[in-house]
N, CA and C of each residue as an Amber inpcrd file, in Angstrom:
protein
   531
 256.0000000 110.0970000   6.2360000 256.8380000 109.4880000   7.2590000
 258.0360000 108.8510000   6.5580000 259.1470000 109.2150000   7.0250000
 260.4410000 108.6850000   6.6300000 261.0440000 107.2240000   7.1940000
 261.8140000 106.4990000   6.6680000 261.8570000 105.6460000   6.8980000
 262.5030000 105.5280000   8.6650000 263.2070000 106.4050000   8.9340000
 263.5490000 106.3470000  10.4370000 262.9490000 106.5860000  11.5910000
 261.2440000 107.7280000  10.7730000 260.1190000 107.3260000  11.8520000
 259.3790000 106.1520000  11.8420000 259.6770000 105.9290000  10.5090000
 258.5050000 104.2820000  10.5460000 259.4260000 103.0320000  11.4520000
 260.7330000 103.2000000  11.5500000 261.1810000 102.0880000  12.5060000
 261.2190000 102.3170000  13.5290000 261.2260000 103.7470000  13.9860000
 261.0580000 103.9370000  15.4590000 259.7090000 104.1030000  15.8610000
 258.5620000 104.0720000  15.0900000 257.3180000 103.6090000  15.2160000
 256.8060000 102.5780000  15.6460000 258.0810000 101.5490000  14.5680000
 257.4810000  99.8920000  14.5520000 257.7940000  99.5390000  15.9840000
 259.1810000 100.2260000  16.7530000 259.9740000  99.9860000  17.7110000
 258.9320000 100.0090000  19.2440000 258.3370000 101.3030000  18.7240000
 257.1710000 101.5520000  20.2250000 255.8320000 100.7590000  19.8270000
 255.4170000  99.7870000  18.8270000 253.9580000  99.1380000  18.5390000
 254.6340000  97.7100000  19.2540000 256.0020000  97.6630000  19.2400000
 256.3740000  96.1950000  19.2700000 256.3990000  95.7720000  21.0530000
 257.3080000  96.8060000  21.5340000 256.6860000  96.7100000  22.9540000
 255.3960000  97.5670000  23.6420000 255.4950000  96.4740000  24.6850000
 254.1830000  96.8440000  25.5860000 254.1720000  96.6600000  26.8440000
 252.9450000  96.7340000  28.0130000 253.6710000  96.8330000  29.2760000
 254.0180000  95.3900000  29.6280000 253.8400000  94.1590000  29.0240000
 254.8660000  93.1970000  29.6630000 256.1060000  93.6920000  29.7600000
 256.7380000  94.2080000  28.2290000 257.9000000  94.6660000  28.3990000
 258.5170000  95.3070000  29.7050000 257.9100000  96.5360000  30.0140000
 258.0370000  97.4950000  31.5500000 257.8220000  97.0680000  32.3130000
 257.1460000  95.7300000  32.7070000 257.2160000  94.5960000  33.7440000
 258.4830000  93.9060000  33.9410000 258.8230000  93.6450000  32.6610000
 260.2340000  92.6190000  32.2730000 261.1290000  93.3560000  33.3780000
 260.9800000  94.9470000  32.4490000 262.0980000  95.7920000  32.5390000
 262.4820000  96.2800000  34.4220000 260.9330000  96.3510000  34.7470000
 261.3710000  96.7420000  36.2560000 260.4040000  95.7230000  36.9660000
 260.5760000  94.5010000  37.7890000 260.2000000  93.5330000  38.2220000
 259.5840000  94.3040000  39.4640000 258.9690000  93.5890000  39.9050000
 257.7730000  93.5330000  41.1470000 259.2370000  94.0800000  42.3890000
 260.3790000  93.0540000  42.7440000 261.0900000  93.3380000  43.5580000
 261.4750000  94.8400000  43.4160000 262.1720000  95.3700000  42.3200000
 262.2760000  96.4410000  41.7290000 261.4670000  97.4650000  42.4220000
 260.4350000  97.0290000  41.8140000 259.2260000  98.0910000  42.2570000
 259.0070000  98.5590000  43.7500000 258.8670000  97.1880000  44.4860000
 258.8430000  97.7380000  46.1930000 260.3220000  98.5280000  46.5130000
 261.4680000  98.0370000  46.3700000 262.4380000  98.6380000  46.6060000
 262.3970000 100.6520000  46.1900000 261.8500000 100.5040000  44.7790000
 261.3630000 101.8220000  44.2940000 260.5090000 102.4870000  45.3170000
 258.9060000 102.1210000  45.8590000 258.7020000 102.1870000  46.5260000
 258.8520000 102.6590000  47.9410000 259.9400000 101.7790000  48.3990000
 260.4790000 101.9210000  49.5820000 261.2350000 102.8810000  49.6040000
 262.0460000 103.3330000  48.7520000 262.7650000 104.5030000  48.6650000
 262.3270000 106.1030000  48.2700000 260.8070000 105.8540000  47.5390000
 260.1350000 106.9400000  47.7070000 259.1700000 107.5150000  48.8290000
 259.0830000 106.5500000  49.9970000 258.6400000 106.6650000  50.9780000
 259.9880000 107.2470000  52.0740000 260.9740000 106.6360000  51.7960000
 261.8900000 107.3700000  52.5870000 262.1210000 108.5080000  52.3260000
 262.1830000 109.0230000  51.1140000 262.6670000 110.0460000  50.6680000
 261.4550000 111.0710000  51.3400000 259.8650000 111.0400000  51.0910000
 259.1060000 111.3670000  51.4560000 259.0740000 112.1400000  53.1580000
 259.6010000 111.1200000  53.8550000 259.7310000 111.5750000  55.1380000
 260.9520000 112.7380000  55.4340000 261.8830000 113.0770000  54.5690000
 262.7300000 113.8790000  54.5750000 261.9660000 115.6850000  53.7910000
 260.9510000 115.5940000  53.4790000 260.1060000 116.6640000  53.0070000
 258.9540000 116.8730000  52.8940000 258.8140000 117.4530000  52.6890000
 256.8030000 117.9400000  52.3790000 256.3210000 117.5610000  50.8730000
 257.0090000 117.4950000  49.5810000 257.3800000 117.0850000  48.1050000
 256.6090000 115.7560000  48.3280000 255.8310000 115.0410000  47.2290000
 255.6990000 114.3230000  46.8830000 255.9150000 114.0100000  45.1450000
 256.9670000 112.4110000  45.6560000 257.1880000 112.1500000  43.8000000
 256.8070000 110.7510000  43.8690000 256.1340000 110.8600000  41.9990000
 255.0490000 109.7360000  41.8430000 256.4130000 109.1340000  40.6140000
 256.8020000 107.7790000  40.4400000 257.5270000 107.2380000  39.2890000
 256.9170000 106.6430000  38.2280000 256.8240000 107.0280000  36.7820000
 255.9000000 106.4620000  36.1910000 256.9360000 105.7580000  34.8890000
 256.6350000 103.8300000  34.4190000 257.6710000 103.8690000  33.4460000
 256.7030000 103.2830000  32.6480000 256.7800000 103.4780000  31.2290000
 256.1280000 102.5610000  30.0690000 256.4900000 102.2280000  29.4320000
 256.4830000 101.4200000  28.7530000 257.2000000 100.3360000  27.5060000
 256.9560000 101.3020000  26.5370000 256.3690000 102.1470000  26.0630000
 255.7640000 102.8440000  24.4210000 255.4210000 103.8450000  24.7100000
 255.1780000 105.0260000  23.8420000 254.0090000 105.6150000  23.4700000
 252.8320000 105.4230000  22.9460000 251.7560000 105.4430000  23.4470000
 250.8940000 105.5580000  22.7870000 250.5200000 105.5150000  21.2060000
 249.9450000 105.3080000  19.9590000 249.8500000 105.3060000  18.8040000
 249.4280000 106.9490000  18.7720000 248.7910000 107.5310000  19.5440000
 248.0500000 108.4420000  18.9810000 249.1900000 109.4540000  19.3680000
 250.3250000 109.5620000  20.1320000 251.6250000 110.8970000  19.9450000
 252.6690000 110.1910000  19.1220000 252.5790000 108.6740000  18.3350000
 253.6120000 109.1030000  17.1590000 252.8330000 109.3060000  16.0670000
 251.5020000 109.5130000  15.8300000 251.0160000 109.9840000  14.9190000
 251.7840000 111.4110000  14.6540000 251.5800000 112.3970000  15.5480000
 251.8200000 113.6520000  15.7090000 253.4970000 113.6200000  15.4220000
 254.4770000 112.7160000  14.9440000 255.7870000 112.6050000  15.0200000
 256.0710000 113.0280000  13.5790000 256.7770000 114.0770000  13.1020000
 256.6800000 114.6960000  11.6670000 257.9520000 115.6160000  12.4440000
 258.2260000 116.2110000  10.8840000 259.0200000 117.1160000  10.5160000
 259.2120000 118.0390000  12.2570000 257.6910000 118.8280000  12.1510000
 258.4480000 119.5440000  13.5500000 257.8960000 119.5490000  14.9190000
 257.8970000 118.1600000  14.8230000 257.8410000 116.9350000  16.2060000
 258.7550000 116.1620000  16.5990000 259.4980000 116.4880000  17.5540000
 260.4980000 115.7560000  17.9940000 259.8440000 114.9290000  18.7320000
 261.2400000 113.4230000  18.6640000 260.5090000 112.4130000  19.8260000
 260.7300000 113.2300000  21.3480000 261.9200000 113.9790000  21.2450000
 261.7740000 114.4840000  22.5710000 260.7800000 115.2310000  23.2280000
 259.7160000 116.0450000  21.8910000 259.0820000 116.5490000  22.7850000
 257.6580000 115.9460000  23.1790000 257.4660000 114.9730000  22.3170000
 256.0930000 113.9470000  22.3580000 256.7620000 113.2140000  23.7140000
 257.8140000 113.1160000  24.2610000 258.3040000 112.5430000  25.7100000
 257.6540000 113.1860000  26.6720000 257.7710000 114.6400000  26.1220000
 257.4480000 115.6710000  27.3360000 255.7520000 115.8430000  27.4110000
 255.1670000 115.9540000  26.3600000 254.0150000 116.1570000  26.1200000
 253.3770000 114.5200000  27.1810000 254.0670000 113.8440000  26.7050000
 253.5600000 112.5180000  27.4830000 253.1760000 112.5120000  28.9460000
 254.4830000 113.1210000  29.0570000 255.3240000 112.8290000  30.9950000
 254.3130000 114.1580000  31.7480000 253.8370000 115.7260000  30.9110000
 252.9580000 115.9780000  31.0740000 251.5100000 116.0540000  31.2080000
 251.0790000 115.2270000  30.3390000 249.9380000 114.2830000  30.2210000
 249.5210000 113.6970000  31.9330000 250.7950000 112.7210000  32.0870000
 250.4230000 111.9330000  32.6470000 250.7230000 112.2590000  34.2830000
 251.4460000 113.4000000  34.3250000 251.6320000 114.0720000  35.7720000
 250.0010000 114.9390000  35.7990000 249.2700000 115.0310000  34.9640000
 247.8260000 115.5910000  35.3330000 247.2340000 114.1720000  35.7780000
 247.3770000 113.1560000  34.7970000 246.6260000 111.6290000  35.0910000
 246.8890000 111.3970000  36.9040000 247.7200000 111.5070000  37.0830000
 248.2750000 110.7520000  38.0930000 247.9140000 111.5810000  39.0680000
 247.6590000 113.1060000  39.3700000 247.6020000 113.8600000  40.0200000
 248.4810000 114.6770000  40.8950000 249.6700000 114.6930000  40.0050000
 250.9830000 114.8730000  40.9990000 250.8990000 116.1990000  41.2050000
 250.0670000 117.1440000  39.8430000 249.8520000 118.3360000  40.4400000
 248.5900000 118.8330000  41.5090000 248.3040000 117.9460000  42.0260000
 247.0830000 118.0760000  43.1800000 247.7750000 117.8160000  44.5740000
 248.8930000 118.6940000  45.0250000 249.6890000 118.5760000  46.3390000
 249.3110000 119.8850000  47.0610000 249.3650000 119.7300000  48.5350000
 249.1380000 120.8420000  49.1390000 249.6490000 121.9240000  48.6060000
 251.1760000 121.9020000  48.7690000 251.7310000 122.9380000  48.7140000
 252.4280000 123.5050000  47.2650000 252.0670000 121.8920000  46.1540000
 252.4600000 122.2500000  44.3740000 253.7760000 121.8710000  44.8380000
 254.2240000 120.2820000  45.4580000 255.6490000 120.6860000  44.9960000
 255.4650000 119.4590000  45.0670000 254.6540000 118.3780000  43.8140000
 254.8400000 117.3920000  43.9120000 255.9540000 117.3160000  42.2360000
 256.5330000 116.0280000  42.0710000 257.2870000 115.8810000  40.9430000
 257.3310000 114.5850000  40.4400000 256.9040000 114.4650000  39.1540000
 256.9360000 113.3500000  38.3830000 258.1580000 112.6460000  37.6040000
 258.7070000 111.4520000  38.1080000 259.8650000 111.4090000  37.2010000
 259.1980000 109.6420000  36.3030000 259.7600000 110.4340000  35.0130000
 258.6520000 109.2300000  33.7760000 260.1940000 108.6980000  32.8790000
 259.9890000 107.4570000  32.8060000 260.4800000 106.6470000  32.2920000
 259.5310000 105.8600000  30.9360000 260.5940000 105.9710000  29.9770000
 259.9110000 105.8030000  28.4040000 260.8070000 104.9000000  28.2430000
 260.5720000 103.5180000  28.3850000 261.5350000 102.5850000  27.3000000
 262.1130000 102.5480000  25.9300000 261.0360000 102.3520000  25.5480000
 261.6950000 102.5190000  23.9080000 262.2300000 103.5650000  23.1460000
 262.3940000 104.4690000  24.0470000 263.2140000 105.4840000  23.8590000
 264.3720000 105.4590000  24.8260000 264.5180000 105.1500000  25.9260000
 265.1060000 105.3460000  26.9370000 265.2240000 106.7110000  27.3920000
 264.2640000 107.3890000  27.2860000 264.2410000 108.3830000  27.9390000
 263.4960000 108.8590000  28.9580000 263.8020000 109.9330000  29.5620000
 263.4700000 110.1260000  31.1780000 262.8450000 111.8290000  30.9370000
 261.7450000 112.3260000  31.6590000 261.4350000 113.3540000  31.5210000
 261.0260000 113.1540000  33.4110000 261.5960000 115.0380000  33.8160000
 261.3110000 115.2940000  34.9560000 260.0040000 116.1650000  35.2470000
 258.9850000 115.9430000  35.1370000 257.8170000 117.1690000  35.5380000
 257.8430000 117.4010000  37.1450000 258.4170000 119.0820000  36.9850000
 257.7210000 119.2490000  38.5390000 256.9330000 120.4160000  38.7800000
 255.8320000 120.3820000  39.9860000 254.7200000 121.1980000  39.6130000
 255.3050000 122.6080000  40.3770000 254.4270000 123.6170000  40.3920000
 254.9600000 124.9730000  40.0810000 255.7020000 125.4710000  41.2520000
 255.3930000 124.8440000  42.2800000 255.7800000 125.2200000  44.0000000
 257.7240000 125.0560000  43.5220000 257.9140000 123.8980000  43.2160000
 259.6380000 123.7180000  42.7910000 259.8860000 123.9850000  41.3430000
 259.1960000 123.7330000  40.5950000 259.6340000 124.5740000  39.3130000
 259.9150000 125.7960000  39.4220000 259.7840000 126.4400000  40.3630000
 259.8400000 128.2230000  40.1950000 260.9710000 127.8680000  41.1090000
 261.5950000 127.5470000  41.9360000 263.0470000 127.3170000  42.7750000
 264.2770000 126.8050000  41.7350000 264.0840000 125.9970000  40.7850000
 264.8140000 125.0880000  39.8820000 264.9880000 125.8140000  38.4890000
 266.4650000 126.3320000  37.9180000 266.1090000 126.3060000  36.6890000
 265.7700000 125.6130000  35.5930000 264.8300000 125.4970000  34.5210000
 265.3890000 124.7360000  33.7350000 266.4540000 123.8640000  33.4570000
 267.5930000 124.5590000  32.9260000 269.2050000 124.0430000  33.3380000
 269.2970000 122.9150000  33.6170000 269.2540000 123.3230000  35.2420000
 269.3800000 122.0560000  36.2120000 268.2800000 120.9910000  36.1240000
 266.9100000 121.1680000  35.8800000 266.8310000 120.0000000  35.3980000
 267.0760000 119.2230000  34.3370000 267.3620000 119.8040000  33.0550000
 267.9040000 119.1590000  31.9110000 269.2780000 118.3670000  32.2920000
 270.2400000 119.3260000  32.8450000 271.2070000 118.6270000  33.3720000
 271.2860000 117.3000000  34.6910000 270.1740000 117.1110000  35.2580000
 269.5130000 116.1720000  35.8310000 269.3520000 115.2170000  34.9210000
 268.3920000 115.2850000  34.1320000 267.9400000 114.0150000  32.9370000
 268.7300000 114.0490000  32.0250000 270.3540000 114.6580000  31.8850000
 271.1700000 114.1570000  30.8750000 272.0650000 112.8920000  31.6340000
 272.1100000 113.1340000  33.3700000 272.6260000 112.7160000  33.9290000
 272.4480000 111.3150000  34.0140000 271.2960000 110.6780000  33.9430000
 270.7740000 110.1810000  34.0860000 270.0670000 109.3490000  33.1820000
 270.4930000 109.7750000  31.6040000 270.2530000 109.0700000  30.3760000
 271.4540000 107.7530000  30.6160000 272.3070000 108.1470000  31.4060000
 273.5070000 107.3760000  30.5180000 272.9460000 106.0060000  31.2190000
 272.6650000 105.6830000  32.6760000 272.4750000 104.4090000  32.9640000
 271.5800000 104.4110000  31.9900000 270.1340000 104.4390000  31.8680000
 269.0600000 104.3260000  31.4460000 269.6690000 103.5520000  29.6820000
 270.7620000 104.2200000  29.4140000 271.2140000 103.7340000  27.6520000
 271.5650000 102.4650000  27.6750000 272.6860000 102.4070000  29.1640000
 272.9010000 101.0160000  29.6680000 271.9110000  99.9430000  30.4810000
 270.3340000 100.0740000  30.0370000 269.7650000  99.4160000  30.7090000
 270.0010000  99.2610000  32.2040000 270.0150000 100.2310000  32.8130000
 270.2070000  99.9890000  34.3030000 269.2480000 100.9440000  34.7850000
 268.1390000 100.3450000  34.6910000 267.0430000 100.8230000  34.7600000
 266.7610000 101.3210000  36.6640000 267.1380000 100.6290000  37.5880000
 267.1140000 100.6860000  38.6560000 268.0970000 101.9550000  39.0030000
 269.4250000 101.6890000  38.9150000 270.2750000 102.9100000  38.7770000
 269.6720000 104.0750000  38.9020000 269.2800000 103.8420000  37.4120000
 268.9710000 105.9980000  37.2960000 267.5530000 105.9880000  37.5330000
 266.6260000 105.2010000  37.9810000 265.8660000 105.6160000  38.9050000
 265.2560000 106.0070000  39.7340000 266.9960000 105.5720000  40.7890000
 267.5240000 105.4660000  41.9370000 267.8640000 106.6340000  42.1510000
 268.8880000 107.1910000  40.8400000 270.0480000 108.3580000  40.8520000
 268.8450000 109.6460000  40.8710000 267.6150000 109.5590000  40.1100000
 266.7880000 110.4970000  39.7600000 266.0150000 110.7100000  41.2130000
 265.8720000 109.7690000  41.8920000 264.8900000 110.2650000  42.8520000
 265.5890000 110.9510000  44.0960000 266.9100000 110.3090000  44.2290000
 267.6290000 111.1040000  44.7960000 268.2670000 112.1320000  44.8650000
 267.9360000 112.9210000  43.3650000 268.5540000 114.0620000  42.8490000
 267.0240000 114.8280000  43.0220000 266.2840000 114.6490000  42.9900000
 264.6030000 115.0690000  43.2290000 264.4430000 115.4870000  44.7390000
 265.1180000 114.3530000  45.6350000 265.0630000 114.2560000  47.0770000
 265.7050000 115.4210000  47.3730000 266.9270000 115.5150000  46.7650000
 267.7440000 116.6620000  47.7380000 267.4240000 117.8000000  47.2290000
 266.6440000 117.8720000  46.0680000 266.2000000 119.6900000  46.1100000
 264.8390000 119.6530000  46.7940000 264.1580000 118.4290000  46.7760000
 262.8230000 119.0440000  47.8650000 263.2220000 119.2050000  49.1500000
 264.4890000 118.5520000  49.6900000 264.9030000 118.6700000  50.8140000
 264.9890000 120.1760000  51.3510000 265.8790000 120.6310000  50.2970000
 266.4430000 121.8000000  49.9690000 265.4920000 123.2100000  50.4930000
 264.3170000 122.8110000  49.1860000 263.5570000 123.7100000  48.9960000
 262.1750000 123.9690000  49.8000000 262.0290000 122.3140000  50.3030000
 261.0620000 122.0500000  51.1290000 260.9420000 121.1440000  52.2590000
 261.5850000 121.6080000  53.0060000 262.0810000 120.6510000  54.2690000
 260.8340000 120.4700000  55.2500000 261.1470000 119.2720000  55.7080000
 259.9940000 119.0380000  57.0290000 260.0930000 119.5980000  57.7100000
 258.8970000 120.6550000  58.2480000 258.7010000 121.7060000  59.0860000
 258.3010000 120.7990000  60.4830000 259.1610000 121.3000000  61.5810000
 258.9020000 120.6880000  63.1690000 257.5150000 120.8690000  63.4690000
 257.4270000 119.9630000  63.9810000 255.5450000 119.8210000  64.1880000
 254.3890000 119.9500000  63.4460000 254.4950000 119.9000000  61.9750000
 253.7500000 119.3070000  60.9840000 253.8130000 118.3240000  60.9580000
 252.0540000 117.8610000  60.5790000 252.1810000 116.5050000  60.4700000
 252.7020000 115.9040000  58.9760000 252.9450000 114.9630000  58.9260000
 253.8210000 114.7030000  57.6710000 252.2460000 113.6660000  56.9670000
 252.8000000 114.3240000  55.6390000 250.8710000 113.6250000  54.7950000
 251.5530000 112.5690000  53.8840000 251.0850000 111.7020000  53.6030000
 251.5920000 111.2130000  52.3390000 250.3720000 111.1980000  50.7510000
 250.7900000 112.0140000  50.2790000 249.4700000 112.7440000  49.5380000
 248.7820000 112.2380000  48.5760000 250.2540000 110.9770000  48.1730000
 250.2550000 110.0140000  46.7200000 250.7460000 108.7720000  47.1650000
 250.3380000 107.9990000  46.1680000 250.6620000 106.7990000  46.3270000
 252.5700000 106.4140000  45.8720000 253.4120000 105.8480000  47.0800000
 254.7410000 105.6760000  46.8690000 254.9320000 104.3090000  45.6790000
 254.0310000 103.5680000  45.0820000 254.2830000 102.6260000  44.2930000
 254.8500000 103.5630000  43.0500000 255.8210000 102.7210000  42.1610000
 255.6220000 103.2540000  40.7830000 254.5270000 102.3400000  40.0780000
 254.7680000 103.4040000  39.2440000 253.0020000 103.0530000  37.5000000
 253.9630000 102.6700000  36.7370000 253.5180000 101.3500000  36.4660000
 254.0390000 100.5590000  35.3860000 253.6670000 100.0260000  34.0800000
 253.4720000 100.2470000  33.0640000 252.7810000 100.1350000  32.0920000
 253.1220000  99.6820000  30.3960000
């Protein structure tokens, strides 16, 4: 380990989820909330928000030569869209958007129903969009900016069908940790 993984090591042991408490307050959260419930009623899609202060010890172990932090982000944000169950939606078009503090980075998982509508591309270009508040600590912002960029392609791709009943499949809180 080189000296620039061992400080960005020390960086994710040092915070924890007080930190991601700090970072997105209780008010925060319902407002989050509240806006993933609205969004909800505009589609059939369900998205779960998940943010954490760190990684885990046991994926910067795995942080070497040809381990990027970016992709121990992804490996994470995948991880934890199985934890959470975002891929257990009727129709597979639920989507996880994960927030990593100590990185400030943002990974979009979405399950296969809208992944197969979406290129790649566009979502990378989504979460580049969306780094920049996140660099500026405006954690609410591109939270905000992300779920609404989430909203209008489930809109898009999966609109509320007239006379279905509308489910809510997941829980609209974000996971804070």
């Amino acid at each position: 380990m080189n000296i620039k993984q061992f400080k960005r090591v020390l960086k994710h042991l040092w915070l924890d989820a007080s930190d991601a408490r700090r970072a997105i307050p209780p008010d925060m959260l319902q407002r989050l909330a509240t806006r993933v419930g609205a969004s909800e009623n505009r589609h059939s899609g369900q998205i779960r928000i998940c943010v954490e202060a760190a990684l885990p010890m046991s994926y910067l172990w795995r942080l070497g030569a040809n381990t990027t932090i970016k992709h121990l982000l992804h490996q994470r944000a995948v991880m934890l869209f199985g934890k959470l169950r975002v891929w257990d939606t009727e129709h597979n078009n639920g989507v996880l958007i994960y927030l990593q503090l100590a990185e400030r980075g943002i990974e979009i998982v979405a399950d296969r129903g809208l992944s197969r509508q979406v290129p790649p591309a566009e979502w990378r270009a989504m979460t580049q969009r969306m780094g920049a508040a996140f660099r500026e600590g405006k954690f609410e912002d591109g939270l905000t900016q992300a779920l609404e960029e989430v909203s209008a392609l489930l809109v898009e791709h999966f609109p509320v069908t007239a006379g279905e009943p509308q489910r809510n499949e997941l829980p609209n809180e974000p996971v804070v940790g």
